[in-house]
Every structure is written in structure tokens, then in C-alpha cells.
Amino acid sequence: MTKSDVLFILLVAGVLLIQCTVDPVSTNGGTGSTTETAMVAGILYHSDGVTPAVGVRVAIRPRNTLADTSGLGLPKRMADTATVMTDDSGRFVFDSTLDTGTYVIEAASGNDAVLIDSVTVQDPDTNLDLPPDTLRPAGALKGVVRLSEGGDPRKVFVLAFGIDRFASVDSLGRFRFEGLAEAGYDLRLISSLDDYGVLDLRGVAVTSADTTDLDTLELPFEGIPTPKGLSLTYDTLRQIVTITWSEADTARVSGYNVYRKHPDSSFVKINASLIEDTTFADSALSADGVYEYLVTAVDPSTNEGQRSSAITVGFQSRFKLATSSAPFGMRRAHSTVVFDSAMWVLGGWSSTGQYNNDVWRSIDGTTWEQVSDSTEFPRRKQHASVESDGKLWVIGGLSDIYDRLNDVWYSTDGQNWQLATDSAGFSPRYGHSCVTFQGRIWVIGGVAAGGTPLNDVWSSQDGIVWEEATAAAEFPAREGQDAAVFAGEIWIIGGTSGGIHLADVWHSTDGTAWAQTAPEASFGGRYLHAIASNDSLIWIS
């Protein structure tokens, strides 16, 4: 049975009850008979309070009646009305049969009106003379209807108890009652839309010659709420899309389903079980393109509600090939660094076995320009480069005549290079790692003369004067490791020592004392790899 069916039955029952009580009631007891009748009378004056309101139509209705809206898609409820006209003295008399009950008397003349509320007939055998009353300039009533789950507001009607009128609602949800006498009104908002209930307002005051603004009124929704407030975050590094939404009425909702759609597919539910929270993380993205997400609510009887509006995200692969053939050619044991909003490649060993001292830069990884084909620093490989103090630095390495180096060079443009020192405080080495940390350049480990691996740590503020932080750090001596700054510490990962490729991870807050995080990380032993930190993660390749 639909909501309209239920309302129809209830309202028809109310009509029958009203009709039965308005008809005369006769009872036969013993040999006599009585007829229950009541007379209600009163006098109306114009707004000056002196001039009788002559020839004014006066209506009386049971206080609980509403206007007939049967032609508007709503159940019919008759507003049983008796009417009379005032005489030359402004007097009106209802001498028809009135059952016991509470009534409303309404009258209007031009723009003036009066409403006599709660006229109570307690004894059907007694006449009721009302105090004189005055017609005053009519007021008005307005408001806006809001449908929380959507729908056409024109399907909503605003009715006032006891008067034979209703207000229609326009497409923007606005309604207005004109010509209302000064009084307090009980209103009922009712809709022919499914899943919306009735909203009753009691004692809404209307003042003479004024407009009462009810602002926004929201009809109660009795169905399954549609999830709202969808938003998402996209972690491109972890490739996780996290969808969140606003919590719905927990009395009506036991959980949620999330649906995903790729341009080449339809919406598919992606949660294995009902989601009890208001967030869901999707890590199953695989193809480039735009993905759409929407959410539905499920009630305690496992009925699923309407789908929410969709929210979209453009999928991006973790790694995309920028170029398969950069102009600097195939090489290894070079250094790379980010400097002056560009990526830089310096020196290294080409596939032809040539040692290099050239410099290349790119702002997008696809297009590369050669800054210098032969710089002031000698050809080398397995050196280290960092950015510090607005300069690009090249430190140590193995020369093309197999000399281990401990020289330090810097440049402000990548083309013109200056020698900071040709013999730094640390011993000549290659296969070391460098970082910039706490405003200083740090050199860590490497391999010294005779192939001896190192685990010393040095630092400098200017590249000229070097200080030893430790001659033997807690981590084993090594070469070919890489280092990065992450979470306010220096980190080193992997390398090789004595022919053993390492997979350990160490970190330090000061470069002197080191602690081990992982003795054998899951990525396995390796050296001459690269690490970087980004978005609260350390990356290794």
C-alpha cells in the first residue's frame, strides 16, 4: 500500500467522522425525544471599531478541517463549511445544527479580515454569543520548502487548518498565503511525492498588515537517504583513491556500497562487504583515464537507496616513460641532482667505456639540453652531486686514469665551475654518497685506496673546510650505497661490502650516531641504486 493510499483512507475516515457529527443527532429515551442544536452568534465591525460590517460573508468550519486538494494528486478532505451574511448591524447568526466541538469563524471584506479561533460548543442546547470583533487589514505568510532528497517542490502543498484555502509551492520551493486575518495558524505541509512525510506547524502567528516569513521548511524524508558530501583524495604515489561522504541518519542506514566506473565499463560495486564507516580506499586502479565513483546507502532490511551524485578522478600511472633515448646517451655511475627547478646529469661512464665530465639539464625529463660538453672538473664516475647554498656541487669519484678523488667543485649555473678544494679533509674515494642536511654537505662511506670500504662521515658548510662526524659509524663499511634526507634525518640504504650486496637501512639525526631500522629490507641486497624521498615516503630503484 502506498503512502497516498494510507493518507486517503485516514482522511476519508476523518470526513465521515466530521459529516456524522455535523448532522443532527436524535435520541429516543422513554416516551420523549430531543434534537441537539446550537446557535452561534456575534457582531463584526470595520477596522475603525465603530462602523458595523454590513453584508459580509462569514464562514464557520470545524477547526481540524483542511481545504479540498483532491484535484491536485492528494487525498480529498472536505472542509465542511456553513456560511451566513451579516445584517445591518453587523450581526451574524449560525442557527443550523452544530455538534459539540471546536470551530473557526472566518470573515473578509475587501482587504480586511478576521478569524475567530477556537469557538467551542460544549452544550448543544445552549446559544453561544461571541464578543464583538473587528475586521483588520489582512496579513500574509510565506516560506520556502526544501526537499532534502530532491524532487519537484511543486508536488508540495501548504494547508491551514480551519480555513478553506491552501498555498501552492513553485519550482523554487516558494509559497505564500495572502489575505490572512491576524491570528495563529496551524499549518500542514504535505506532498504527493513518495518517501516524504507530513510536516505540521502549530501556532504560526500572522500580524495584521504584515508578512510572516517562515524561512526554509524541510519536509521529513522517510525513505533511504542518498549519501551526500562526496569528496576524494588521490595519492598518486601509493595509487590509492580515498572516498569520503557525510554520515546519513543511522536509524535508517546500516551501511554503504561504493560503485566505480571506468570510461569503458558501467558502474560496478567494489566493496566486498557492507561499509559501516563513511570512507573507502580503492587501490585497484589499473588503466589510465577518468574514473567515476558513487555511493549508495543500505537500510537495516538490506534495501539499497538511490545512487549519489558521481565524483571523478583522473588516474595517473606511477611511472611514465619520459624518453627512451635521451641525448646524453647510455651511461652509468653518473650523478643526478635537482637544482634550479631542473634535473641535472653530470659525468659518468658511457656505454663506450668513456669517462665523462659533461653536464645536461631538463625541466621535464623528456627534453634535455647540454649545458657543457666538457667542464672544468676532470672526467669521472661514481662521484656524488648535491645542491647546497644555491650551488651545484661535484665531489670526489674515480678519474679516467683510475685515481680516487677528493676534490670539490661548485657552479651557480652548471656551465662555469670553480674548485673549492683539490684535497678535502676526507680521504680520496669513490662510490660514496652525499646529502645536504642542516645547512651542510655530508659525505658518507665509499671505497678508498686499495679497495678498502669506508664507514666514516664528514660534513662541510662551505665545501672547503671539512669536519669528521665519525671515523667509524655503526653501519658496516660500504660503497655504492645511496643516501637521502627524510623526516628530519639522514638515511642510507644498501650498498656492497666484501662482495656482499646489502639491504639494510640506517638513519641518523646528527650524522654521528646511527641506528638501524631494517637489517634486511624486503627489496633485497643491491648497490649503485638510487633513493629519493617524496610525500612522506622513501623510494628506491
Coordinates of C-alpha atoms in Angstrom, one line a residue:
M1 CA 0.0 0.0 0.0
T2 CA 1.4 3.4 -1.0
K3 CA 1.7 6.5 1.2
S4 CA -1.2 8.1 -0.8
D5 CA -3.4 5.1 -0.2
V6 CA -2.8 5.3 3.5
L7 CA -3.5 9.0 3.6
F8 CA -6.6 8.6 1.6
I9 CA -8.1 6.0 4.0
L10 CA -7.2 8.2 7.0
L11 CA -8.6 11.3 5.5
V12 CA -11.8 9.7 4.3
A13 CA -12.3 8.3 7.7
G14 CA -11.9 11.9 9.1
V15 CA -14.5 13.2 6.6
L16 CA -17.0 10.6 7.6
L17 CA -16.5 11.4 11.2
I18 CA -17.0 15.1 10.6
Q19 CA -20.0 14.5 8.4
C20 CA -21.5 12.3 11.1
T21 CA -21.0 14.9 13.8
V22 CA -22.4 17.8 11.8
D23 CA -25.8 16.1 11.1
P24 CA -28.5 16.4 13.8
V25 CA -28.4 13.7 16.4
S26 CA -31.7 12.4 17.8
T27 CA -32.1 10.1 20.7
N28 CA -35.2 8.5 21.9
G29 CA -35.4 7.8 25.6
G30 CA -38.6 6.6 27.2
T31 CA -41.5 8.5 25.6
G32 CA -39.8 11.7 24.8
S33 CA -37.3 12.9 22.1
T34 CA -34.6 15.7 21.8
T35 CA -32.7 17.3 19.0
E36 CA -29.2 18.6 19.7
T37 CA -28.9 22.1 18.2
A38 CA -26.6 25.1 19.0
M39 CA -26.7 28.7 17.8
V40 CA -23.5 30.7 17.5
A41 CA -23.9 34.5 17.0
G42 CA -21.6 37.5 17.0
I43 CA -21.1 41.1 15.7
L44 CA -18.4 42.4 13.4
Y45 CA -17.2 45.9 12.9
H46 CA -14.9 47.5 10.3
S47 CA -11.4 48.5 11.2
D48 CA -12.5 51.7 13.0
G49 CA -14.2 49.5 15.6
V50 CA -17.4 51.6 15.3
T51 CA -18.9 51.0 11.9
P52 CA -20.9 47.7 11.6
A53 CA -19.6 45.4 8.9
V54 CA -22.8 45.0 6.9
G55 CA -23.2 42.3 4.2
V56 CA -20.0 40.5 5.0
R57 CA -19.8 36.7 4.3
V58 CA -19.0 34.8 7.4
A59 CA -18.0 31.1 7.4
I60 CA -17.7 28.6 10.2
R61 CA -15.8 25.3 10.0
P62 CA -14.6 22.6 12.4
R63 CA -11.1 23.7 13.5
N64 CA -9.5 20.4 12.3
T65 CA -10.6 20.6 8.6
L66 CA -8.4 21.3 5.6
A67 CA -9.0 22.6 2.1
D68 CA -10.0 20.2 -0.6
T69 CA -6.9 19.2 -2.6
S70 CA -8.3 16.1 -4.3
G71 CA -7.7 17.6 -7.7
L72 CA -4.0 18.0 -7.0
G73 CA -3.0 14.4 -6.6
L74 CA -3.7 14.4 -2.8
P75 CA -6.5 12.6 -0.9
K76 CA -9.7 14.6 -0.6
R77 CA -10.7 16.0 2.8
M78 CA -13.9 18.2 2.8
A79 CA -13.8 21.5 4.7
D80 CA -17.5 21.3 5.9
T81 CA -18.5 25.0 5.8
A82 CA -21.6 26.8 6.8
T83 CA -21.8 30.5 5.6
V84 CA -24.1 33.4 6.5
M85 CA -24.1 37.2 5.8
T86 CA -24.0 39.9 8.4
D87 CA -27.1 42.1 8.8
D88 CA -27.4 45.9 9.0
S89 CA -26.0 45.8 12.5
G90 CA -23.1 43.6 11.5
R91 CA -24.6 40.7 13.3
F92 CA -24.2 37.1 12.1
V93 CA -26.1 34.0 13.4
F94 CA -25.4 30.4 12.7
D95 CA -28.7 28.7 13.7
S96 CA -28.1 25.5 11.8
T97 CA -27.2 22.4 13.7
L98 CA -23.7 22.4 15.3
D99 CA -22.4 19.5 17.2
T100 CA -20.3 19.9 20.2
G101 CA -16.7 20.6 19.2
T102 CA -14.3 23.4 18.3
Y103 CA -14.8 25.7 15.4
V104 CA -13.2 28.5 13.5
I105 CA -15.1 31.5 12.2
E106 CA -13.6 33.5 9.3
A107 CA -14.8 36.7 7.5
A108 CA -13.4 39.1 5.0
S109 CA -14.3 42.4 3.4
G110 CA -12.0 43.8 0.8
N111 CA -8.5 43.7 2.2
D112 CA -9.7 43.4 5.8
A113 CA -10.3 40.1 7.5
V114 CA -10.9 38.5 10.9
L115 CA -10.5 35.0 12.2
I116 CA -12.2 33.9 15.4
D117 CA -10.3 30.8 16.6
S118 CA -11.3 28.0 18.9
V119 CA -15.0 28.7 19.2
T120 CA -16.0 25.8 21.5
V121 CA -19.5 24.4 21.5
Q122 CA -19.8 22.4 24.7
D123 CA -23.6 22.2 25.2
P124 CA -25.7 21.6 22.1
D125 CA -28.7 23.1 23.8
T126 CA -27.1 26.4 24.7
N127 CA -26.8 29.5 22.5
L128 CA -23.3 31.0 22.2
D129 CA -23.0 34.8 21.9
L130 CA -19.4 35.8 21.0
P131 CA -17.9 39.1 21.9
P132 CA -17.8 41.7 19.1
D133 CA -14.8 41.5 16.8
T134 CA -13.2 43.8 14.2
L135 CA -12.1 43.4 10.6
R136 CA -8.4 44.5 10.3
P137 CA -6.1 44.8 7.3
A138 CA -5.1 41.3 6.3
G139 CA -1.6 39.9 6.7
A140 CA 0.4 37.3 4.7
L141 CA 2.5 34.2 5.3
K142 CA 5.5 33.0 3.2
G143 CA 8.3 30.4 3.3
V144 CA 10.4 28.1 1.2
V145 CA 10.1 24.3 1.1
R146 CA 13.2 22.2 0.9
L147 CA 13.2 18.6 -0.2
S148 CA 16.4 17.0 1.3
E149 CA 16.5 14.1 -1.2
G150 CA 15.4 16.1 -4.2
G151 CA 12.1 16.0 -6.1
D152 CA 9.7 18.6 -7.6
P153 CA 8.7 21.1 -4.9
R154 CA 5.5 21.8 -6.9
K155 CA 4.2 18.5 -5.6
V156 CA 4.1 20.0 -2.1
F157 CA 1.1 22.0 -0.7
V158 CA 0.7 24.1 2.3
L159 CA -2.6 24.0 4.1
A160 CA -4.0 25.9 7.1
F161 CA -6.4 24.1 9.5
G162 CA -9.8 25.6 9.7
I163 CA -9.8 27.8 6.6
D164 CA -10.8 26.6 3.1
R165 CA -7.5 27.5 1.4
F166 CA -4.1 26.2 0.6
A167 CA -0.9 27.6 -0.9
S168 CA 0.9 26.1 -3.9
V169 CA 4.7 25.8 -4.0
D170 CA 6.6 26.9 -7.1
S171 CA 9.6 25.3 -8.7
L172 CA 12.0 27.1 -6.4
G173 CA 10.1 25.8 -3.3
R174 CA 8.5 29.2 -2.5
F175 CA 4.9 29.6 -1.2
R176 CA 2.8 32.4 0.0
F177 CA -0.6 32.8 1.7
E178 CA -2.3 36.2 1.1
G179 CA -5.3 37.7 2.8
L180 CA -4.9 36.1 6.2
A181 CA -6.6 37.6 9.3
E182 CA -4.5 38.3 12.3
A183 CA -4.3 35.1 14.2
G184 CA -2.3 32.0 15.0
Y185 CA -2.5 29.3 12.3
D186 CA -1.8 25.6 12.4
L187 CA -0.2 24.6 9.1
R188 CA 0.3 21.2 7.4
L189 CA 2.8 20.7 4.6
I190 CA 2.0 17.6 2.5
S191 CA 3.4 16.1 -0.6
S192 CA 2.4 13.6 -3.3
L193 CA 6.0 12.5 -3.7
D194 CA 7.0 9.1 -2.3
D195 CA 9.1 8.8 0.8
Y196 CA 8.3 12.3 2.1
G197 CA 6.2 12.6 5.3
V198 CA 3.9 15.4 6.6
L199 CA 5.2 18.5 8.4
D200 CA 2.9 20.2 10.9
L201 CA 3.5 23.6 12.3
R202 CA 1.5 24.9 15.3
G203 CA 0.5 28.4 16.2
V204 CA 2.2 30.3 13.4
A205 CA 1.5 33.9 14.1
V206 CA 0.2 36.3 11.4
T207 CA 0.1 40.0 12.2
S208 CA -2.3 42.5 10.6
A209 CA -0.8 44.3 7.6
D210 CA 2.4 42.3 7.9
T211 CA 4.1 39.3 6.3
T212 CA 5.3 36.4 8.5
D213 CA 8.4 34.8 6.9
L214 CA 8.9 31.1 7.9
D215 CA 12.2 30.9 6.0
T216 CA 13.1 27.4 5.0
L217 CA 11.0 24.4 5.9
E218 CA 12.2 20.9 5.3
L219 CA 9.8 18.0 4.8
P220 CA 10.8 14.9 6.7
F221 CA 12.2 12.2 4.5
E222 CA 11.1 8.7 5.4
G223 CA 13.0 6.6 2.8
I224 CA 16.6 5.6 2.5
P225 CA 18.8 8.7 2.4
T226 CA 21.0 9.4 -0.5
P227 CA 24.7 9.8 0.5
K228 CA 25.9 13.4 0.2
G229 CA 29.0 15.4 0.6
L230 CA 31.2 13.1 -1.5
S231 CA 34.9 14.0 -1.8
L232 CA 38.0 12.2 -2.6
T233 CA 41.8 12.4 -2.3
Y234 CA 44.2 10.7 -4.7
D235 CA 47.6 9.5 -3.5
T236 CA 49.4 9.3 -6.8
L237 CA 52.5 7.7 -5.1
R238 CA 50.6 4.9 -3.4
Q239 CA 47.9 4.8 -6.2
I240 CA 45.1 5.0 -3.7
V241 CA 41.8 6.9 -4.1
T242 CA 40.1 7.6 -0.8
I243 CA 36.4 8.5 -1.0
T244 CA 34.6 10.1 1.9
W245 CA 31.0 11.2 2.4
S246 CA 28.7 12.6 5.1
E247 CA 27.1 10.3 7.6
A248 CA 23.4 9.6 7.0
D249 CA 20.7 9.0 9.6
T250 CA 21.9 5.9 11.4
A251 CA 18.3 4.9 12.3
R252 CA 17.6 4.5 8.5
V253 CA 21.0 3.3 7.3
S254 CA 23.1 0.3 8.3
G255 CA 25.9 0.7 5.8
Y256 CA 27.0 1.8 2.3
N257 CA 28.1 0.5 -1.1
V258 CA 30.7 2.1 -3.3
Y259 CA 30.5 1.9 -7.1
R260 CA 33.3 2.6 -9.6
K261 CA 33.1 3.2 -13.3
H262 CA 35.8 3.4 -16.0
P263 CA 35.0 5.0 -19.3
D264 CA 35.0 1.6 -20.9
S265 CA 32.7 0.0 -18.3
S266 CA 29.5 0.5 -16.3
F267 CA 29.3 1.2 -12.6
V268 CA 30.4 -1.9 -10.6
K269 CA 30.2 -2.3 -6.8
I270 CA 33.7 -2.6 -5.5
N271 CA 33.3 -3.2 -1.8
A272 CA 33.3 -6.9 -0.8
S273 CA 31.1 -6.3 2.3
L274 CA 28.9 -3.5 3.5
I275 CA 30.8 -0.4 4.6
E276 CA 29.9 0.7 8.0
D277 CA 32.1 3.8 8.0
T278 CA 31.9 6.9 5.8
T279 CA 35.2 6.3 4.0
F280 CA 36.6 3.8 1.5
A281 CA 40.0 3.4 0.0
D282 CA 40.4 2.0 -3.5
S283 CA 43.8 0.7 -4.6
A284 CA 42.7 -1.3 -7.6
L285 CA 43.2 1.3 -10.3
S286 CA 45.0 -0.1 -13.3
A287 CA 44.3 1.8 -16.5
D288 CA 44.8 5.4 -17.5
G289 CA 41.7 7.6 -17.8
V290 CA 38.9 9.1 -15.7
Y291 CA 37.3 7.0 -13.0
E292 CA 33.9 7.8 -11.5
Y293 CA 32.7 6.9 -8.0
L294 CA 29.2 7.0 -6.4
V295 CA 27.8 5.7 -3.1
T296 CA 24.5 4.2 -2.1
A297 CA 23.0 3.7 1.4
V298 CA 21.6 0.4 2.6
D299 CA 18.8 0.2 5.2
P300 CA 18.6 -2.3 8.1
S301 CA 16.4 -4.5 5.8
T302 CA 19.2 -4.6 3.2
N303 CA 17.2 -2.4 0.8
E304 CA 19.5 -0.2 -1.3
G305 CA 18.7 3.5 -1.8
Q306 CA 19.2 5.9 -4.6
R307 CA 22.7 6.4 -6.0
S308 CA 24.6 9.6 -5.0
S309 CA 25.9 12.1 -7.5
A310 CA 29.2 10.8 -9.1
I311 CA 32.7 12.2 -8.3
T312 CA 35.6 11.7 -10.7
V313 CA 39.3 11.4 -10.7
G314 CA 41.9 11.1 -13.4
F315 CA 44.2 8.1 -13.0
Q316 CA 47.9 8.6 -13.4
S317 CA 50.4 5.8 -13.6
R318 CA 53.2 5.8 -11.0
F319 CA 55.8 6.0 -13.6
K320 CA 55.6 7.1 -17.2
L321 CA 58.4 6.9 -19.8
A322 CA 59.6 10.4 -20.4
T323 CA 62.0 9.3 -23.2
S324 CA 63.6 6.1 -24.3
S325 CA 66.6 7.8 -25.9
A326 CA 67.9 10.9 -24.0
P327 CA 70.6 12.7 -26.0
F328 CA 73.3 12.2 -23.3
G329 CA 73.4 8.6 -24.3
M330 CA 73.5 5.4 -22.2
R331 CA 75.7 5.7 -19.2
R332 CA 76.2 4.6 -15.6
A333 CA 78.0 5.7 -12.4
H334 CA 77.0 9.3 -13.2
S335 CA 75.3 11.7 -10.7
T336 CA 71.9 13.2 -10.8
V337 CA 70.5 16.1 -8.8
V338 CA 67.7 18.6 -8.7
F339 CA 68.9 22.2 -9.0
D340 CA 67.4 25.5 -10.1
S341 CA 64.0 23.8 -10.8
A342 CA 65.6 21.3 -13.3
M343 CA 67.0 17.8 -13.3
W344 CA 70.8 17.5 -13.9
V345 CA 73.0 14.7 -15.2
L346 CA 76.7 15.0 -14.6
G347 CA 79.7 12.9 -15.8
G348 CA 79.7 9.1 -15.5
W349 CA 80.8 6.3 -17.7
S350 CA 79.3 5.9 -21.1
S351 CA 78.5 2.6 -22.9
T352 CA 81.6 3.0 -25.0
G353 CA 83.8 2.9 -21.8
Q354 CA 84.4 6.7 -21.9
Y355 CA 84.6 8.7 -18.7
N356 CA 82.7 12.0 -19.0
N357 CA 82.6 15.5 -17.5
D358 CA 79.7 16.8 -19.5
V359 CA 76.6 18.4 -17.9
W360 CA 72.9 18.1 -19.1
R361 CA 69.7 19.6 -17.8
S362 CA 65.9 19.1 -18.3
I363 CA 62.8 20.7 -16.8
D364 CA 60.5 17.8 -17.8
G365 CA 62.7 14.7 -18.2
T366 CA 61.8 14.5 -21.9
T367 CA 63.7 17.3 -23.5
W368 CA 67.4 17.6 -22.5
E369 CA 69.9 20.4 -23.3
Q370 CA 73.6 20.1 -22.9
V371 CA 74.9 22.8 -20.6
S372 CA 78.6 21.9 -21.1
D373 CA 80.3 19.1 -23.1
S374 CA 83.5 19.4 -21.0
T375 CA 83.6 21.2 -17.7
E376 CA 86.5 22.4 -15.6
F377 CA 86.3 19.4 -13.3
P378 CA 88.1 16.3 -14.6
R379 CA 86.3 13.3 -16.2
R380 CA 85.0 10.9 -13.5
K381 CA 82.5 8.3 -12.5
Q382 CA 81.0 7.1 -9.1
H383 CA 81.2 10.7 -7.8
A384 CA 78.4 12.5 -5.9
S385 CA 76.5 15.6 -6.5
V386 CA 74.2 17.8 -4.3
E387 CA 72.6 21.2 -4.3
S388 CA 73.7 23.4 -1.4
D389 CA 73.6 27.1 -0.7
G390 CA 72.3 27.9 -4.2
K391 CA 75.1 26.0 -5.9
L392 CA 75.6 22.7 -7.7
W393 CA 78.4 20.6 -6.2
V394 CA 80.5 17.7 -7.6
I395 CA 82.5 15.7 -5.0
G396 CA 85.2 13.0 -5.4
G397 CA 84.9 9.9 -7.6
L398 CA 87.1 7.8 -9.8
S399 CA 89.0 9.6 -12.6
D400 CA 89.6 8.3 -16.1
I401 CA 93.2 7.3 -15.0
Y402 CA 91.7 5.4 -12.1
D403 CA 92.7 7.9 -9.4
R404 CA 90.4 8.2 -6.4
L405 CA 89.5 11.8 -5.9
N406 CA 88.7 14.0 -3.0
D407 CA 88.3 17.3 -4.9
V408 CA 85.2 19.5 -4.5
W409 CA 83.8 21.6 -7.3
Y410 CA 80.8 24.0 -7.5
S411 CA 78.8 26.0 -10.0
T412 CA 76.0 28.5 -9.9
D413 CA 74.8 27.8 -13.5
G414 CA 76.1 24.2 -14.3
Q415 CA 78.3 25.6 -17.0
N416 CA 81.0 27.5 -15.2
W417 CA 82.8 25.6 -12.4
Q418 CA 85.0 26.6 -9.5
L419 CA 87.3 24.5 -7.5
A420 CA 86.5 24.7 -3.8
T421 CA 89.4 22.4 -2.8
D422 CA 91.5 19.8 -4.6
S423 CA 92.2 17.9 -1.4
A424 CA 89.3 17.8 1.1
G425 CA 89.7 16.6 4.6
F426 CA 88.3 13.2 3.8
S427 CA 90.4 10.6 2.0
P428 CA 90.1 10.2 -1.8
R429 CA 87.2 7.9 -2.6
Y430 CA 84.5 6.8 -5.0
G431 CA 81.2 5.1 -4.5
H432 CA 80.3 7.3 -1.6
S433 CA 77.0 9.1 -1.0
C434 CA 76.3 12.8 -0.4
V435 CA 73.3 14.8 1.0
T436 CA 72.6 18.3 2.2
F437 CA 71.4 18.3 5.8
Q438 CA 71.1 21.1 8.4
G439 CA 72.8 23.6 6.0
R440 CA 75.9 21.4 5.5
I441 CA 77.2 19.0 2.8
W442 CA 77.7 15.4 4.1
V443 CA 80.0 12.7 2.6
I444 CA 79.3 9.2 3.7
G445 CA 81.3 6.0 3.2
G446 CA 82.7 4.9 -0.2
V447 CA 85.8 2.9 -1.2
A448 CA 89.3 4.2 -0.5
A449 CA 92.7 3.2 -1.9
G450 CA 93.3 -0.5 -2.1
G451 CA 89.6 -1.1 -2.4
T452 CA 89.0 -0.6 1.3
P453 CA 85.3 0.2 2.1
L454 CA 84.6 3.0 4.4
N455 CA 82.1 3.9 7.1
D456 CA 83.3 7.4 8.0
V457 CA 81.1 10.5 7.8
W458 CA 82.2 14.1 7.0
S459 CA 80.5 17.4 6.7
S460 CA 81.2 21.0 5.5
Q461 CA 79.4 24.2 5.4
D462 CA 81.4 25.7 2.5
G463 CA 82.9 22.7 0.7
I464 CA 86.4 23.8 1.7
V465 CA 86.7 23.0 5.4
W466 CA 85.5 19.5 6.3
E467 CA 84.8 18.1 9.7
E468 CA 84.7 14.4 10.6
A469 CA 81.5 13.5 12.3
T470 CA 82.6 9.9 12.9
A471 CA 85.5 7.8 11.7
A472 CA 83.5 4.6 12.1
A473 CA 79.8 4.7 12.1
E474 CA 77.6 2.0 13.5
F475 CA 76.7 0.8 10.0
P476 CA 79.2 -1.6 8.3
A477 CA 81.8 -0.1 5.8
R478 CA 80.4 0.0 2.3
E479 CA 80.4 1.5 -1.2
G480 CA 77.7 2.0 -3.8
Q481 CA 75.0 2.9 -1.2
D482 CA 72.7 5.9 -1.6
A483 CA 71.5 8.5 0.9
A484 CA 68.6 10.8 1.3
V485 CA 67.1 13.2 3.9
F486 CA 63.8 12.1 5.2
A487 CA 61.7 13.1 8.2
G488 CA 64.5 15.3 9.6
E489 CA 67.2 12.6 9.4
I490 CA 69.9 11.3 7.1
W491 CA 69.1 7.8 5.7
I492 CA 71.4 5.4 4.0
I493 CA 70.2 2.2 2.2
G494 CA 72.1 -0.8 0.8
G495 CA 75.5 -0.8 -0.9
T496 CA 78.1 -3.5 -1.1
S497 CA 80.8 -4.7 1.3
G498 CA 83.2 -7.6 0.8
G499 CA 81.3 -8.7 -2.3
I500 CA 78.0 -8.9 -0.3
H501 CA 75.1 -6.7 -1.5
L502 CA 73.4 -5.1 1.4
A503 CA 69.7 -4.5 2.1
D504 CA 70.0 -2.8 5.4
V505 CA 68.6 0.7 6.3
W506 CA 70.2 3.1 8.7
H507 CA 69.4 6.7 9.9
S508 CA 70.9 9.5 12.0
T509 CA 69.8 12.8 13.4
D510 CA 73.3 14.2 13.6
G511 CA 75.5 12.2 11.2
T512 CA 77.5 10.9 14.2
A513 CA 75.2 8.3 15.9
W514 CA 73.4 5.9 13.6
A515 CA 70.5 3.5 14.3
Q516 CA 69.4 0.6 12.2
T517 CA 65.8 0.5 11.0
A518 CA 65.9 -2.8 9.0
P519 CA 68.7 -5.3 8.8
E520 CA 67.3 -6.9 5.7
A521 CA 64.7 -4.9 3.8
S522 CA 62.2 -6.7 1.6
F523 CA 63.7 -5.2 -1.6
G524 CA 66.8 -7.4 -1.3
G525 CA 70.5 -6.6 -1.4
R526 CA 71.7 -4.1 -4.0
Y527 CA 74.3 -1.3 -4.8
L528 CA 74.7 1.5 -7.3
H529 CA 70.9 2.1 -6.9
A530 CA 69.1 5.4 -6.2
I531 CA 66.8 6.5 -3.4
A532 CA 64.7 9.6 -3.0
S533 CA 62.1 10.9 -0.6
N534 CA 58.8 12.4 -1.6
D535 CA 55.4 12.9 0.0
S536 CA 56.3 11.2 3.3
L537 CA 57.9 8.2 1.6
I538 CA 61.3 6.9 0.7
W539 CA 61.6 5.4 -2.8
I540 CA 64.3 3.1 -4.0
S541 CA 65.0 1.9 -7.5

